[in-house]
Amino acid sequence: NAGVTQTPKFRILKIGQSMTLQCTQDMNHNYMYWYRQDPGMGLKLIYYSVGAGITDKGEVPNGYNVSRSTTEDFPLRLELAAPSQTSVYFCASSSQGGLYNEQFFGPGTRLTVL
Amino acid sequence: EDKVVQSPLSLVVHEGDTVTLNCSYEVTNFRSLLWYKQEKKAPTFLFMLTSSGIEKKSGRLSSILDKKELFSILNITATQTGDSAIYLCAVHSSGTYKYIFGTGTRLKVLA
């Protein structure tokens, strides 16, 4: 049981390049989330999903896209990278059911856009 | 607009001290409040609080929720250098399935 895994761990992009951050969970959670964390700040929600085929915007969705074709995977796409997207990106999942609804976090992807 | 505010933003103490971290919130459709500890990597879960006045305890850490005054505190007694981290508070809003995070409190414990 690996929990939430993210790839890559680190990435440097040039302005205007695109990339996909991968996120996979093996806990059969319906709910998945993408956050970004800037230095010295808390977590800001980019997008979330309540199940396969259903996604919705969070606080800071501009410049990102997501898809959720399976329960396990929730990739985050950056189409035209900008320096403002330099951040650490965390994927999380939760069951949202019953009494326990904590989020489980992946190890994060540190992205630098130059 | 939903918001979660943590205080203080940062704190430096010496080993053995007791610290109290604060989290206040204004969130519609409150479901639960969660505390996380973040060291160098991903946040790790500490507590989830849903009911007022019931203390959750784990070793030297404890937390309590006041749903009337809309705040929670996280206490750490006999602090150790290993407690140095960012402590994040998040509130789960059942209406939107979102977790709203505060900016965190950065705690540094000096030997």
CSV table of C-alpha atoms in Angstrom, one decimal:
chain,number,residue,atom,x,y,z
A,1,ASN,CA,0.0,0.0,0.0
A,2,ALA,CA,2.0,3.0,-1.3
A,3,GLY,CA,-0.6,5.7,-0.4
A,4,VAL,CA,-0.3,8.8,-2.6
A,5,THR,CA,2.6,8.9,-5.0
A,6,GLN,CA,3.7,11.9,-7.1
A,7,THR,CA,6.1,12.2,-10.0
A,8,PRO,CA,8.5,13.8,-10.7
A,9,LYS,CA,10.0,15.0,-7.4
A,10,PHE,CA,11.8,17.9,-8.9
A,11,ARG,CA,11.5,19.7,-12.3
A,12,ILE,CA,12.9,22.9,-13.9
A,13,LEU,CA,10.9,24.4,-16.8
A,14,LYS,CA,11.5,27.2,-19.1
A,15,ILE,CA,8.8,29.9,-19.5
A,16,GLY,CA,6.2,28.7,-22.0
A,17,GLN,CA,7.0,25.0,-21.6
A,18,SER,CA,4.3,22.5,-20.6
A,19,MET,CA,4.3,19.5,-18.3
A,20,THR,CA,2.1,17.1,-16.4
A,21,LEU,CA,2.5,16.4,-12.7
A,22,GLN,CA,1.4,12.8,-12.0
A,23,CYS,CA,-0.6,11.7,-8.9
A,24,THR,CA,-1.7,8.2,-8.1
A,25,GLN,CA,-3.4,6.8,-5.0
A,26,ASP,CA,-4.1,3.2,-4.2
A,27,MET,CA,-6.5,3.6,-1.3
A,28,ASN,CA,-9.6,3.7,-3.5
A,29,HIS,CA,-10.4,7.2,-2.4
A,30,ASN,CA,-13.0,9.1,-4.3
A,31,TYR,CA,-11.8,12.6,-3.4
A,32,MET,CA,-8.5,13.9,-4.8
A,33,TYR,CA,-6.9,17.4,-4.5
A,34,TRP,CA,-4.1,19.4,-5.9
A,35,TYR,CA,-2.5,22.2,-3.8
A,36,ARG,CA,0.4,24.5,-4.3
A,37,GLN,CA,2.5,25.8,-1.4
A,38,ASP,CA,4.6,28.9,-1.9
A,39,PRO,CA,7.5,29.6,0.5
A,40,GLY,CA,6.3,30.5,4.0
A,41,MET,CA,2.7,30.0,3.0
A,42,GLY,CA,-0.1,27.5,3.6
A,43,LEU,CA,-1.7,25.3,1.0
A,44,LYS,CA,-3.8,26.8,-1.7
A,45,LEU,CA,-6.3,24.6,-3.5
A,46,ILE,CA,-5.8,24.4,-7.3
A,47,TYR,CA,-8.4,21.8,-8.4
A,48,TYR,CA,-10.2,19.0,-6.8
A,49,SER,CA,-12.2,15.9,-7.8
A,50,VAL,CA,-15.0,14.1,-6.1
A,51,GLY,CA,-14.8,11.1,-8.3
A,52,ALA,CA,-13.9,9.8,-11.7
A,53,GLY,CA,-15.1,12.2,-14.4
A,54,ILE,CA,-15.8,15.0,-12.0
A,55,THR,CA,-13.5,17.9,-11.4
A,56,ASP,CA,-13.9,21.4,-10.0
A,57,LYS,CA,-11.8,24.6,-9.6
A,58,GLY,CA,-10.3,25.6,-6.3
A,59,GLU,CA,-8.9,28.9,-5.2
A,60,VAL,CA,-6.1,29.3,-7.8
A,61,PRO,CA,-7.0,27.3,-11.0
A,62,ASN,CA,-5.7,29.7,-13.6
A,63,GLY,CA,-2.9,28.2,-15.7
A,64,TYR,CA,-3.7,24.7,-14.8
A,65,ASN,CA,-5.9,21.9,-16.0
A,66,VAL,CA,-6.8,18.5,-14.6
A,67,SER,CA,-8.6,15.3,-15.6
A,68,ARG,CA,-9.9,12.3,-13.7
A,69,SER,CA,-10.4,9.3,-15.9
A,70,THR,CA,-9.9,6.8,-13.2
A,71,THR,CA,-10.3,6.6,-9.4
A,72,GLU,CA,-6.6,6.2,-9.0
A,73,ASP,CA,-5.1,9.0,-11.1
A,74,PHE,CA,-5.4,12.7,-11.0
A,75,PRO,CA,-2.8,14.4,-13.2
A,76,LEU,CA,-2.2,18.2,-13.2
A,77,ARG,CA,-1.3,19.9,-16.4
A,78,LEU,CA,0.6,23.1,-16.8
A,79,GLU,CA,0.2,24.4,-20.4
A,80,LEU,CA,2.3,27.5,-20.6
A,81,ALA,CA,4.6,27.6,-17.6
A,82,ALA,CA,5.2,31.0,-16.0
A,83,PRO,CA,7.6,32.1,-13.2
A,84,SER,CA,4.6,32.6,-10.9
A,85,GLN,CA,4.0,28.9,-11.0
A,86,THR,CA,7.3,28.2,-9.2
A,87,SER,CA,6.1,26.3,-6.1
A,88,VAL,CA,5.8,23.0,-4.4
A,89,TYR,CA,2.8,21.0,-5.6
A,90,PHE,CA,1.1,18.5,-3.3
A,91,CYS,CA,-1.5,16.0,-4.3
A,92,ALA,CA,-3.9,14.6,-1.6
A,93,SER,CA,-6.7,12.2,-1.4
A,94,SER,CA,-9.4,11.4,1.2
A,95,SER,CA,-12.3,9.0,1.6
A,96,GLN,CA,-14.7,11.7,2.8
A,97,GLY,CA,-17.0,9.0,4.1
A,98,GLY,CA,-17.9,7.9,7.6
A,99,LEU,CA,-16.1,9.4,10.6
A,100,TYR,CA,-12.6,9.8,9.2
A,101,ASN,CA,-12.0,12.3,6.5
A,102,GLU,CA,-8.4,13.2,6.9
A,103,GLN,CA,-6.4,13.9,3.8
A,104,PHE,CA,-3.4,11.8,2.8
A,105,PHE,CA,-0.7,13.8,1.1
A,106,GLY,CA,1.9,12.8,-1.5
A,107,PRO,CA,5.5,13.7,-1.1
A,108,GLY,CA,5.3,16.8,-3.3
A,109,THR,CA,6.8,18.0,-6.6
A,110,ARG,CA,9.1,21.0,-6.4
A,111,LEU,CA,8.7,23.0,-9.7
A,112,THR,CA,10.9,25.9,-10.8
A,113,VAL,CA,10.1,28.0,-13.8
A,114,LEU,CA,12.9,30.1,-15.2
B,1,GLU,CA,-15.5,34.1,2.0
B,2,ASP,CA,-14.3,31.1,4.0
B,3,LYS,CA,-11.1,31.7,5.8
B,4,VAL,CA,-8.8,30.1,8.4
B,5,VAL,CA,-6.3,32.2,10.4
B,6,GLN,CA,-3.5,30.9,12.4
B,7,SER,CA,-1.4,32.7,15.0
B,8,PRO,CA,1.3,33.3,15.7
B,9,LEU,CA,2.9,33.1,12.3
B,10,SER,CA,6.2,32.0,13.8
B,11,LEU,CA,7.5,31.1,17.2
B,12,VAL,CA,10.9,30.3,18.7
B,13,VAL,CA,11.1,28.5,22.0
B,14,HIS,CA,13.6,26.5,24.0
B,15,GLU,CA,13.5,22.8,24.7
B,16,GLY,CA,11.1,22.0,27.6
B,17,ASP,CA,8.9,25.0,27.0
B,18,THR,CA,5.1,24.6,26.4
B,19,VAL,CA,3.6,26.2,23.4
B,20,THR,CA,0.0,27.0,22.3
B,21,LEU,CA,-0.9,27.4,18.7
B,22,ASN,CA,-4.1,29.1,17.6
B,23,CYS,CA,-6.5,28.5,14.7
B,24,SER,CA,-9.6,30.6,14.2
B,25,TYR,CA,-12.0,30.0,11.3
B,26,GLU,CA,-15.0,31.3,9.4
B,27,VAL,CA,-16.3,28.5,7.3
B,28,THR,CA,-19.8,27.7,6.1
B,29,ASN,CA,-21.0,24.1,6.6
B,30,PHE,CA,-18.3,23.2,9.1
B,31,ARG,CA,-17.6,19.5,9.3
B,32,SER,CA,-14.3,19.1,11.0
B,33,LEU,CA,-11.0,20.8,11.9
B,34,LEU,CA,-7.7,19.1,11.2
B,35,TRP,CA,-4.2,19.8,12.4
B,36,TYR,CA,-1.1,18.7,10.4
B,37,LYS,CA,2.6,18.8,11.1
B,38,GLN,CA,4.8,19.7,8.1
B,39,GLU,CA,8.6,19.2,8.3
B,40,LYS,CA,10.5,19.2,5.1
B,41,LYS,CA,8.0,17.3,3.0
B,42,ALA,CA,4.3,16.6,2.9
B,43,PRO,CA,2.0,17.4,5.8
B,44,THR,CA,1.4,14.6,8.2
B,45,PHE,CA,-1.9,14.2,10.1
B,46,LEU,CA,-2.1,15.0,13.8
B,47,PHE,CA,-5.7,15.4,14.9
B,48,MET,CA,-9.2,15.7,13.6
B,49,LEU,CA,-11.7,17.5,15.7
B,50,THR,CA,-15.5,17.6,15.2
B,51,SER,CA,-17.0,18.3,18.6
B,52,SER,CA,-16.5,21.1,21.0
B,53,GLY,CA,-14.8,20.6,24.3
B,54,ILE,CA,-13.4,17.2,23.7
B,55,GLU,CA,-9.7,17.1,23.9
B,56,LYS,CA,-7.7,15.0,21.6
B,57,LYS,CA,-4.3,13.9,22.9
B,58,SER,CA,-1.3,12.1,21.5
B,59,GLY,CA,1.8,12.1,23.7
B,60,ARG,CA,2.9,15.6,24.4
B,61,LEU,CA,0.4,17.1,21.9
B,62,SER,CA,-3.2,17.9,22.6
B,63,SER,CA,-5.9,19.9,20.8
B,64,ILE,CA,-9.4,21.1,21.5
B,65,LEU,CA,-12.1,22.8,19.5
B,66,ASP,CA,-14.6,25.5,20.4
B,67,LYS,CA,-17.4,25.6,17.8
B,68,LYS,CA,-19.2,28.5,19.5
B,69,GLU,CA,-16.2,30.8,19.4
B,70,LEU,CA,-14.9,29.2,16.1
B,71,PHE,CA,-11.4,28.4,17.1
B,72,SER,CA,-9.0,25.5,18.1
B,73,ILE,CA,-5.8,25.4,19.9
B,74,LEU,CA,-2.9,22.9,19.6
B,75,ASN,CA,-0.7,22.5,22.7
B,76,ILE,CA,2.7,21.0,22.8
B,77,THR,CA,4.2,20.4,26.2
B,78,ALA,CA,7.9,19.8,27.0
B,79,THR,CA,8.9,20.7,23.5
B,80,GLN,CA,11.8,19.0,21.8
B,81,THR,CA,13.9,20.0,18.8
B,82,GLY,CA,12.1,17.4,16.8
B,83,ASP,CA,8.9,19.4,17.2
B,84,SER,CA,10.4,22.1,15.0
B,85,ALA,CA,8.0,22.3,12.0
B,86,ILE,CA,5.2,24.2,10.4
B,87,TYR,CA,1.9,23.4,12.0
B,88,LEU,CA,-1.1,23.7,9.6
B,89,CYS,CA,-4.7,24.0,10.5
B,90,ALA,CA,-7.4,23.1,8.0
B,91,VAL,CA,-11.2,23.2,8.1
B,92,HIS,CA,-13.3,20.8,6.2
B,93,SER,CA,-16.3,22.3,4.6
B,94,SER,CA,-18.9,19.5,3.9
B,95,GLY,CA,-20.9,21.6,1.4
B,96,THR,CA,-18.1,21.9,-1.1
B,97,TYR,CA,-15.9,19.0,-0.1
B,98,LYS,CA,-13.0,21.5,0.3
B,99,TYR,CA,-10.4,21.8,3.0
B,100,ILE,CA,-9.4,25.4,3.7
B,101,PHE,CA,-5.9,25.8,5.1
B,102,GLY,CA,-4.4,28.5,7.2
B,103,THR,CA,-1.0,29.8,6.5
B,104,GLY,CA,0.6,27.8,9.3
B,105,THR,CA,2.6,28.5,12.4
B,106,ARG,CA,6.4,28.0,12.0
B,107,LEU,CA,7.7,26.6,15.3
B,108,LYS,CA,11.4,26.4,16.0
B,109,VAL,CA,12.6,24.7,19.2
B,110,LEU,CA,16.1,25.5,20.2
B,111,ALA,CA,18.3,23.0,22.2
